[in-house]
Amino acid sequence: EVQLVQSGAEVKKPGESLKISCKGSGYSFTSYWIGWVRQMPGKGLEWMGIIYPGDSDTRYSPSFQGQVTISADKSISTAYLQWSSLKASDTAMYYCARHLGGAFDPWGQGTLVTVSS
Amino acid sequence: DIQLTQSPSFLSASVGDRVTITCRASQGISSYLAWYQQKPGKAPKLLIYAASTLQSGVPSRFSGSGSGTEFTLTISSLQPEDFATYYCQQLNSYPFGGGTKVEIK
């Protein structure tokens, strides 16, 4: 079964750093792009960026360029999303998803990030 | 950047109704469009890709059509489990539409 399993919920303070993960299984992790999507409380889906784990080629949405860093460790089939200095406005659910042909499927279960002083 | 505009943003319907959701692109995107369903507290689920291809396991009451700048998602006979929020996504630069929440009338 193809699966993406994300790391658990995080509670952080403004200014702290954070790295969340997305581990793929059941398929060739290096052969498919992995995307990250933000969903702020009560709001819609926003595409953040995408990485090809095979060579770490990474593309960012202009809205998120410079705000986050996307990376991958193909030796452990894991993609990452990280912040160097969190803000309260980073409070959201974050999803990873595999890019398969013309869509994203499957999706991880989501990681809730709460940033509060 | 390509923008996607969904309409309506909210609709109220009854079980058995035929429901149509529209997604308009700010410029032509061929058939590079997908539709997702999201239920509260859950990750989105792929319904349709390449504008009109039904994802494996998705009920046949869901269908997609369109190309270029105008696309539609149709639910032929709304079922209780279909009450959710639906999103379109463009698959060249990956933006999402704003979503359509389908609620029980």
mmCIF file of C-alpha atoms in Angstrom, chain B residues 34-71:
data_model
loop_
_atom_site.group_PDB
_atom_site.id
_atom_site.type_symbol
_atom_site.label_atom_id
_atom_site.label_comp_id
_atom_site.label_asym_id
_atom_site.label_seq_id
_atom_site.Cartn_x
_atom_site.Cartn_y
_atom_site.Cartn_z
ATOM 1 C CA ALA B 34 -7.730 17.797 -10.587
ATOM 2 C CA TRP B 35 -10.623 17.745 -8.117
ATOM 3 C CA TYR B 36 -10.375 16.791 -4.431
ATOM 4 C CA GLN B 37 -12.870 16.167 -1.650
ATOM 5 C CA GLN B 38 -12.077 17.132 1.917
ATOM 6 C CA LYS B 39 -14.122 16.199 4.960
ATOM 7 C CA PRO B 40 -13.662 17.968 8.315
ATOM 8 C CA GLY B 41 -10.511 16.893 10.106
ATOM 9 C CA LYS B 42 -9.334 14.746 7.193
ATOM 10 C CA ALA B 43 -6.765 15.056 4.442
ATOM 11 C CA PRO B 44 -8.017 15.836 0.916
ATOM 12 C CA LYS B 45 -8.884 12.868 -1.282
ATOM 13 C CA LEU B 46 -8.335 12.785 -5.031
ATOM 14 C CA LEU B 47 -11.554 12.368 -7.026
ATOM 15 C CA ILE B 48 -10.704 13.289 -10.620
ATOM 16 C CA TYR B 49 -7.513 14.048 -12.531
ATOM 17 C CA ALA B 50 -6.763 15.227 -16.057
ATOM 18 C CA ALA B 51 -10.081 17.110 -15.847
ATOM 19 C CA SER B 52 -12.281 14.081 -16.465
ATOM 20 C CA THR B 53 -10.561 10.843 -15.379
ATOM 21 C CA LEU B 54 -12.133 9.228 -12.328
ATOM 22 C CA GLN B 55 -9.625 8.081 -9.713
ATOM 23 C CA SER B 56 -9.810 4.371 -8.948
ATOM 24 C CA GLY B 57 -12.341 3.604 -6.231
ATOM 25 C CA VAL B 58 -14.292 6.862 -6.588
ATOM 26 C CA PRO B 59 -18.036 6.339 -7.153
ATOM 27 C CA SER B 60 -19.280 6.859 -10.695
ATOM 28 C CA ARG B 61 -21.760 9.534 -9.553
ATOM 29 C CA PHE B 62 -18.760 11.889 -9.638
ATOM 30 C CA SER B 63 -17.716 13.223 -13.041
ATOM 31 C CA GLY B 64 -15.527 15.991 -14.374
ATOM 32 C CA SER B 65 -15.490 17.877 -17.647
ATOM 33 C CA GLY B 66 -13.937 20.845 -19.365
ATOM 34 C CA SER B 67 -10.681 22.031 -20.840
ATOM 35 C CA GLY B 68 -8.910 25.318 -21.380
ATOM 36 C CA THR B 69 -10.318 27.734 -18.815
ATOM 37 C CA GLU B 70 -13.631 26.285 -17.641
ATOM 38 C CA PHE B 71 -14.139 23.041 -15.760
#
